[in-house]
XYZ file of C-alpha atoms in Angstrom:
495
model
C 133.502 38.747 85.156
C 133.988 37.755 81.527
C 130.969 35.408 81.681
C 128.795 38.128 83.192
C 129.890 40.607 80.473
C 129.193 38.081 77.728
C 125.716 37.361 79.140
C 125.005 41.094 79.335
C 126.076 41.575 75.679
C 123.946 38.646 74.549
C 120.947 40.089 76.369
C 121.466 43.480 74.673
C 121.699 41.886 71.229
C 118.559 39.885 71.900
C 116.640 42.957 72.989
C 117.703 44.800 69.858
C 116.576 41.900 67.649
C 113.191 41.796 69.396
C 112.780 45.584 68.877
C 113.556 45.289 65.164
C 111.095 42.421 64.823
C 108.390 44.457 66.567
C 108.991 47.442 64.286
C 108.847 45.227 61.187
C 105.579 43.714 62.357
C 104.151 47.174 63.027
C 105.013 48.359 59.536
C 103.457 45.237 57.966
C 100.279 45.488 60.063
C 99.869 49.287 59.739
C 100.894 50.748 56.337
C 100.531 54.283 57.751
C 103.749 53.834 59.707
C 106.762 55.022 57.700
C 110.308 54.558 58.938
C 112.289 57.727 58.215
C 115.792 57.201 56.844
C 118.255 59.781 58.223
C 119.802 61.977 55.528
C 123.197 60.800 54.419
C 124.499 64.320 53.853
C 123.498 67.717 55.185
C 121.365 70.117 53.156
C 121.245 73.922 53.085
C 118.030 75.870 53.442
C 117.453 79.633 53.088
C 115.014 81.072 55.599
C 113.734 84.595 54.943
C 112.733 86.499 58.052
C 109.571 88.609 57.878
C 110.209 92.350 57.472
C 110.355 94.326 60.707
C 110.075 97.978 61.634
C 113.229 100.104 61.617
C 114.438 102.390 64.413
C 117.783 104.199 64.033
C 119.531 105.976 66.899
C 121.040 109.380 66.086
C 123.718 110.264 68.643
C 124.925 113.814 69.402
C 128.621 114.584 69.607
C 130.750 115.167 72.712
C 129.601 118.764 73.082
C 126.053 119.687 74.032
C 124.631 123.126 74.844
C 124.449 122.091 78.529
C 128.140 121.131 78.540
C 129.084 124.380 76.845
C 127.218 126.421 79.451
C 129.369 124.849 82.160
C 132.686 125.372 80.360
C 135.632 127.272 81.812
C 136.159 130.595 80.031
C 139.843 130.607 81.074
C 140.421 127.773 78.617
C 138.458 129.348 75.789
C 135.506 126.970 75.891
C 133.175 129.880 75.132
C 135.252 131.264 72.268
C 133.058 129.519 69.717
C 129.487 128.275 70.023
C 128.664 124.637 69.606
C 126.233 123.972 66.782
C 124.578 120.730 65.781
C 122.635 119.634 62.735
C 120.443 116.678 61.891
C 119.751 115.342 58.397
C 117.628 112.185 57.953
C 116.034 110.538 54.915
C 113.553 107.803 54.060
C 114.620 106.369 50.694
C 112.588 104.709 47.948
C 113.180 101.002 47.492
C 113.071 99.944 43.837
C 109.840 101.249 42.306
C 108.222 101.671 45.737
C 107.846 105.097 47.316
C 109.732 105.924 50.483
C 108.107 104.680 53.673
C 106.492 107.316 55.919
C 109.015 108.076 58.664
C 109.244 110.192 61.815
C 112.115 111.621 63.823
C 111.545 111.778 67.594
C 113.690 113.678 70.101
C 114.211 111.389 73.068
C 114.142 113.979 75.869
C 111.490 116.429 74.742
C 109.394 113.859 72.877
C 109.011 116.238 69.920
C 108.295 114.395 66.662
C 108.895 115.578 63.112
C 107.613 113.882 59.939
C 109.925 113.423 56.961
C 108.508 115.114 53.885
C 109.133 115.071 50.152
C 108.973 112.696 47.169
C 110.299 110.321 46.077
C 112.485 110.670 49.195
C 111.362 111.882 52.606
C 113.812 114.452 54.023
C 114.184 116.260 57.331
C 116.882 118.853 58.079
C 116.811 120.351 61.561
C 118.838 121.733 64.423
C 119.646 118.612 66.419
C 119.653 120.590 69.648
C 122.424 118.425 71.058
C 119.768 115.826 71.812
C 119.653 112.114 71.115
C 116.887 111.107 68.701
C 115.220 108.174 66.937
C 114.425 107.855 63.238
C 111.505 105.423 62.910
C 109.404 103.828 60.160
C 107.116 100.785 59.895
C 107.683 97.850 57.556
C 105.155 96.820 54.938
C 104.257 93.260 53.979
C 107.304 92.727 51.767
C 110.242 94.888 52.897
C 111.823 96.985 55.614
C 112.014 100.764 55.272
C 115.270 102.170 53.870
C 116.377 104.861 56.322
C 119.611 106.853 56.546
C 120.682 109.876 58.529
C 123.364 111.736 60.427
C 123.879 114.086 63.331
C 126.907 116.390 63.301
C 128.294 118.593 66.059
C 130.678 121.464 65.321
C 132.668 123.490 67.838
C 134.804 125.872 65.839
C 137.245 126.841 68.604
C 138.086 126.633 72.269
C 139.412 123.742 74.318
C 136.870 121.352 72.784
C 137.406 122.464 69.194
C 136.333 119.750 66.756
C 133.854 118.216 64.355
C 132.060 115.008 65.308
C 129.609 113.051 63.178
C 127.384 110.031 63.741
C 125.630 107.884 61.135
C 122.222 107.078 62.613
C 122.443 103.341 63.366
C 120.351 100.347 64.316
C 120.983 98.939 67.795
C 122.632 95.520 68.117
C 123.482 92.812 70.643
C 127.214 92.898 69.934
C 129.600 95.761 69.130
C 133.368 96.248 69.019
C 134.541 99.843 69.537
C 138.143 100.358 68.398
C 139.644 103.611 69.610
C 140.242 105.956 72.497
C 142.655 106.430 75.373
C 142.628 107.399 79.039
C 146.118 108.901 79.162
C 146.549 112.306 80.787
C 144.521 114.912 78.898
C 142.358 112.339 77.087
C 138.762 111.520 77.941
C 136.884 108.465 76.678
C 133.272 107.864 77.693
C 131.239 104.796 76.773
C 127.683 105.758 75.803
C 124.984 103.067 75.657
C 121.459 103.789 74.416
C 118.511 101.411 74.735
C 115.726 102.607 72.395
C 113.604 99.492 72.953
C 110.600 98.751 75.128
C 112.397 96.264 77.428
C 115.329 96.670 79.806
C 118.805 95.598 78.711
C 121.722 94.095 80.591
C 125.013 95.105 79.004
C 128.385 93.476 79.643
C 131.501 95.535 78.963
C 134.864 93.867 78.223
C 138.040 95.950 77.978
C 141.309 95.491 76.106
C 144.435 97.647 76.159
C 148.132 97.442 75.327
C 148.320 95.183 78.404
C 145.972 92.633 76.812
C 142.525 91.519 77.928
C 141.801 93.274 81.211
C 140.095 90.388 82.936
C 139.983 91.971 86.406
C 138.407 95.159 85.005
C 136.081 93.505 82.501
C 132.713 91.895 82.992
C 131.144 95.128 84.263
C 127.387 94.789 83.829
C 125.246 97.859 83.262
C 121.470 97.914 83.552
C 120.068 100.164 80.836
C 116.377 100.873 81.218
C 113.971 100.794 78.304
C 114.078 104.124 76.424
C 117.088 105.035 78.561
C 120.847 105.485 78.317
C 124.006 105.114 80.393
C 127.374 106.882 80.214
C 130.504 105.341 81.738
C 133.853 107.134 82.028
C 136.469 104.550 81.090
C 139.122 106.410 83.084
C 137.390 105.164 86.245
C 138.025 101.582 85.103
C 141.241 101.837 83.070
C 143.334 104.876 84.002
C 146.395 105.747 81.904
C 145.638 103.338 79.042
C 147.289 104.361 75.768
C 145.282 102.063 73.493
C 141.713 100.861 74.056
C 139.214 98.496 72.471
C 135.790 97.968 74.075
C 133.504 94.975 73.486
C 129.816 95.534 74.316
C 127.344 92.647 74.588
C 123.665 93.157 75.360
C 120.877 90.830 76.440
C 117.197 91.558 76.931
C 117.221 94.307 74.307
C 119.456 95.627 71.566
C 121.484 98.750 72.299
C 123.480 101.405 70.445
C 126.974 101.898 71.855
C 129.710 104.401 71.028
C 132.751 106.096 72.556
C 132.767 109.870 72.991
C 136.290 111.279 72.886
C 138.047 114.544 73.601
C 141.693 115.380 74.267
C 143.798 118.332 75.379
C 147.537 118.873 75.565
C 147.547 121.410 78.368
C 145.208 124.010 76.890
C 145.816 122.978 73.260
C 142.826 121.116 71.733
C 143.672 117.791 70.089
C 140.195 117.001 68.802
C 136.832 115.552 69.732
C 134.779 112.842 68.095
C 132.934 109.545 68.237
C 134.069 105.940 67.876
C 131.336 103.755 66.403
C 131.140 100.035 65.729
C 132.588 98.654 62.526
C 132.618 95.147 61.104
C 132.904 92.312 63.617
C 135.969 90.071 64.002
C 137.226 88.797 60.637
C 140.475 87.774 58.957
C 140.186 90.238 56.041
C 139.093 93.799 56.838
C 139.352 97.230 55.236
C 139.250 100.738 56.697
C 138.259 103.560 54.345
C 138.652 107.287 54.884
C 142.355 107.374 55.831
C 143.792 110.855 55.337
C 147.549 111.099 55.538
C 149.929 114.049 55.689
C 153.465 114.648 56.895
C 152.237 117.078 59.545
C 149.651 114.657 60.966
C 150.355 110.975 60.239
C 147.649 108.349 60.728
C 147.807 105.048 62.598
C 146.042 101.704 62.531
C 144.716 99.942 65.650
C 144.414 96.148 65.758
C 143.155 93.632 68.308
C 143.673 89.891 68.058
C 140.486 88.456 69.596
C 141.761 84.854 69.714
C 143.662 83.091 72.501
C 146.789 82.510 70.387
C 149.123 84.788 68.442
C 148.101 85.750 64.898
C 150.142 86.796 61.865
C 148.846 89.798 59.925
C 149.854 92.001 57.013
C 148.816 95.526 56.080
C 148.248 96.850 52.546
C 147.585 100.377 51.350
C 144.743 100.656 48.830
C 144.502 103.459 46.284
C 142.991 103.878 42.828
C 145.847 101.719 41.524
C 147.300 98.361 42.581
C 147.585 97.778 46.358
C 151.012 97.741 47.966
C 152.378 96.548 51.302
C 152.858 99.003 54.131
C 156.631 99.066 54.756
C 157.456 97.275 57.997
C 153.968 95.757 58.321
C 154.224 92.858 55.872
C 154.386 90.245 58.655
C 153.122 91.403 62.035
C 152.834 89.118 65.052
C 149.833 90.104 67.168
C 149.679 88.689 70.683
C 146.385 87.317 71.977
C 144.193 90.035 73.456
C 146.747 92.834 73.086
C 145.862 96.123 71.376
C 148.520 97.156 68.853
C 148.967 100.465 67.010
C 150.772 100.529 63.658
C 151.956 103.814 62.170
C 150.665 104.631 58.681
C 153.420 107.165 58.117
C 154.390 105.428 54.861
C 151.153 106.431 53.109
C 151.411 109.098 50.438
C 149.554 112.327 51.162
C 145.867 112.206 50.295
C 143.007 109.797 50.882
C 143.452 106.050 50.946
C 142.088 102.853 52.451
C 143.874 100.177 54.455
C 143.465 96.417 54.170
C 144.410 94.020 56.975
C 144.734 90.311 56.221
C 145.448 87.738 58.955
C 145.370 84.022 59.720
C 142.873 84.612 62.536
C 140.018 86.989 63.393
C 140.828 90.611 64.261
C 138.989 93.846 64.900
C 140.567 96.971 63.431
C 140.128 100.722 63.217
C 142.242 103.728 62.337
C 142.787 107.283 63.480
C 143.649 110.259 61.295
C 144.209 113.886 62.160
C 144.483 117.316 60.576
C 147.139 119.688 61.906
C 145.970 123.182 62.848
C 147.649 126.320 64.067
C 149.667 126.496 67.306
C 149.662 122.729 67.752
C 145.881 122.276 67.609
C 144.596 119.158 65.883
C 141.367 117.678 64.570
C 141.140 113.918 65.182
C 138.902 111.350 63.461
C 138.481 107.674 64.367
C 137.543 105.351 61.506
C 135.719 102.023 61.964
C 136.345 99.045 59.704
C 134.085 98.921 56.642
C 130.769 97.081 56.807
C 130.612 95.745 53.251
C 127.481 94.920 51.247
C 126.093 95.014 47.719
C 123.704 97.807 48.695
C 124.807 100.631 50.986
C 123.234 103.847 52.213
C 125.608 106.715 53.037
C 124.473 109.861 54.876
C 125.808 113.125 53.455
C 125.574 116.697 54.674
C 126.489 120.242 53.684
C 124.998 121.883 56.777
C 127.049 124.151 59.112
C 129.508 124.835 56.288
C 130.479 121.162 56.065
C 131.618 119.637 52.746
C 131.112 115.928 51.964
C 133.059 113.592 49.710
C 132.288 109.928 49.088
C 134.884 107.149 49.161
C 134.226 103.653 47.774
C 136.436 100.612 48.455
C 136.197 97.259 46.648
C 136.779 93.902 48.291
C 138.343 90.795 46.786
C 136.269 91.012 43.598
C 135.828 93.727 40.971
C 132.403 95.343 41.281
C 130.204 97.188 38.815
C 128.762 100.035 40.855
C 125.930 102.517 40.478
C 125.802 105.587 42.748
C 122.669 107.743 43.071
C 122.688 110.961 45.087
C 119.628 112.242 46.958
C 119.186 116.009 46.936
C 118.023 118.200 49.823
C 114.668 118.487 48.055
C 114.203 114.725 47.975
C 115.009 114.227 44.285
C 116.833 111.039 43.291
C 119.592 111.607 40.741
C 120.560 109.410 37.822
C 122.935 106.571 38.605
C 126.634 107.273 38.094
C 128.060 103.974 36.880
C 131.642 102.842 37.309
C 133.866 99.792 37.615
C 135.826 99.445 40.831
C 138.673 96.936 40.563
C 139.319 94.499 43.397
C 141.237 95.994 46.334
C 141.117 99.562 45.039
C 139.467 102.696 46.391
C 138.063 105.800 44.745
C 137.098 109.262 46.028
C 134.033 110.895 44.440
C 132.899 114.505 44.352
C 129.424 114.871 45.836
C 126.849 117.281 44.342
C 126.337 120.194 46.713
C 123.424 119.898 49.140
C 123.158 116.121 48.724
C 121.655 114.345 51.730
C 122.429 110.705 50.975
C 123.963 108.302 48.470
C 122.529 104.948 47.410
C 125.283 102.548 46.306
C 124.471 99.324 44.469
C 127.188 96.931 43.343
C 127.469 93.527 41.759
C 129.889 92.562 44.560
C 130.179 93.736 48.187
C 131.926 97.094 48.668
C 132.634 99.468 51.526
C 131.917 103.200 51.631
C 132.351 106.222 53.859
C 131.614 109.953 53.662
C 134.552 112.237 54.454
C 133.517 115.539 56.037
C 135.502 118.757 56.360
C 134.688 122.130 57.906
C 136.596 125.252 58.853
C 137.226 126.156 62.475
C 139.481 128.545 64.339
C 143.040 127.700 63.384
C 142.350 125.522 60.383
C 140.398 122.625 58.968
C 138.320 120.097 60.940
C 137.475 116.559 59.829
C 135.037 113.718 60.549
C 133.473 110.740 58.766
C 130.036 109.175 58.284
C 130.267 105.393 57.730
C 127.867 103.662 55.336
C 125.018 101.461 56.546
C 124.368 98.143 54.736
C 120.840 97.657 53.443
C 119.074 95.708 56.192
C 117.178 93.697 53.553
C 120.424 91.838 52.799
C 120.490 90.561 56.375
C 116.957 89.140 56.359
C 117.907 85.846 54.682
C 119.592 83.188 56.813
C 121.279 80.022 55.555
C 120.530 77.039 57.795
C 122.319 73.725 57.520
C 120.126 70.695 58.099
C 121.348 67.176 58.765
C 124.173 65.333 60.502
C 127.489 67.097 61.070
C 131.003 65.954 61.623
């Protein structure tokens, strides 16, 4: 055996020597042949993708005129009409005029051009209908589009204010929020605005952890179509939910539509939209706290091992730890709620830092009369150096703008877009690392353009008056899609 192995090794060495000799002879005989030396270290390369057209999905709230017509008068559903409003804008980019854009209602097919200079604006009755805001790219850049759809029901069993920032579809979304306990309804809505069919996988997490037996549901969503799935049919009596949506074949827009009653007392309606993906350092802006209606934070550890996390409260001064949440142990796959009762009254932001990737969100509420409540779910901030924030003053709504800095101090310029399409002068400010600031918005503004030297987060806080008190909602910022067109690719050996 040893002799045979030695002979085999000698034969291999001989073959290798003959191959090297043949290659050397080839190089000598033919100078066109060049032996390439592998790189000793890897190199980085930036690849810029060509600009593509933009299509944003604008999603109506939980209440539509059709739903209202079928309501039960015994529970006061008809005590206040549901109204909806759409506001969309095509923004100038640098010294370039705004791209021509069109809003299309998905069911009726009606299309409306955006008009005005230097910004194209459209304000309309949304009609409770899903729509698409579309514009074509030019040779050098993508269009800069922003918009919102708000739905207001002033009273009745579905009293509430819901708001949706028109958003680009994606292949991957984490939706943090909702419940299927008694009185609560959570529906998963998936919209495919593309020209090809999509297959969508839905994974579910609750306080029990990753629900393996209930996850993996695959939905076929036709091109230009949508699907709605009641999560109570899959996960009844879940107190805390997180939904992970993954699409193939086409990108989709996904969201959770929520409503809740305590008997006949309305506890709010709204939408849960996707925030930042799993990360170890995340912020949530737009937290409103009061003694009558405390807020809470929802966290999911997406790894397969426990993770340690800490929670800080951000204000316009130095951040401070949330009492009792300085060192949290989060089990793998389990959804955890943390009370934010320690926050002082007013508006704040929350920072979560961990030694592993998490997804986070928060819920705030406004107490009304006779136990009624307005509830708002907040996604984690999608941070960028350039952000577009939809704003509205339609239906008696008031908007305020909140900015939150990340780990570095940022010099920020904020420009407001008026209802007439005018672009205001930049309001300049310095936002210290890990602080947040609430800004007054000029009345009838339709959007804000935020440009910073470092990545920041932003959100619009909305308030309106309904029967029995104030209603609240938020419109998250959208990062400029131009920032996502450059990819860094590593070339060379690894390890």
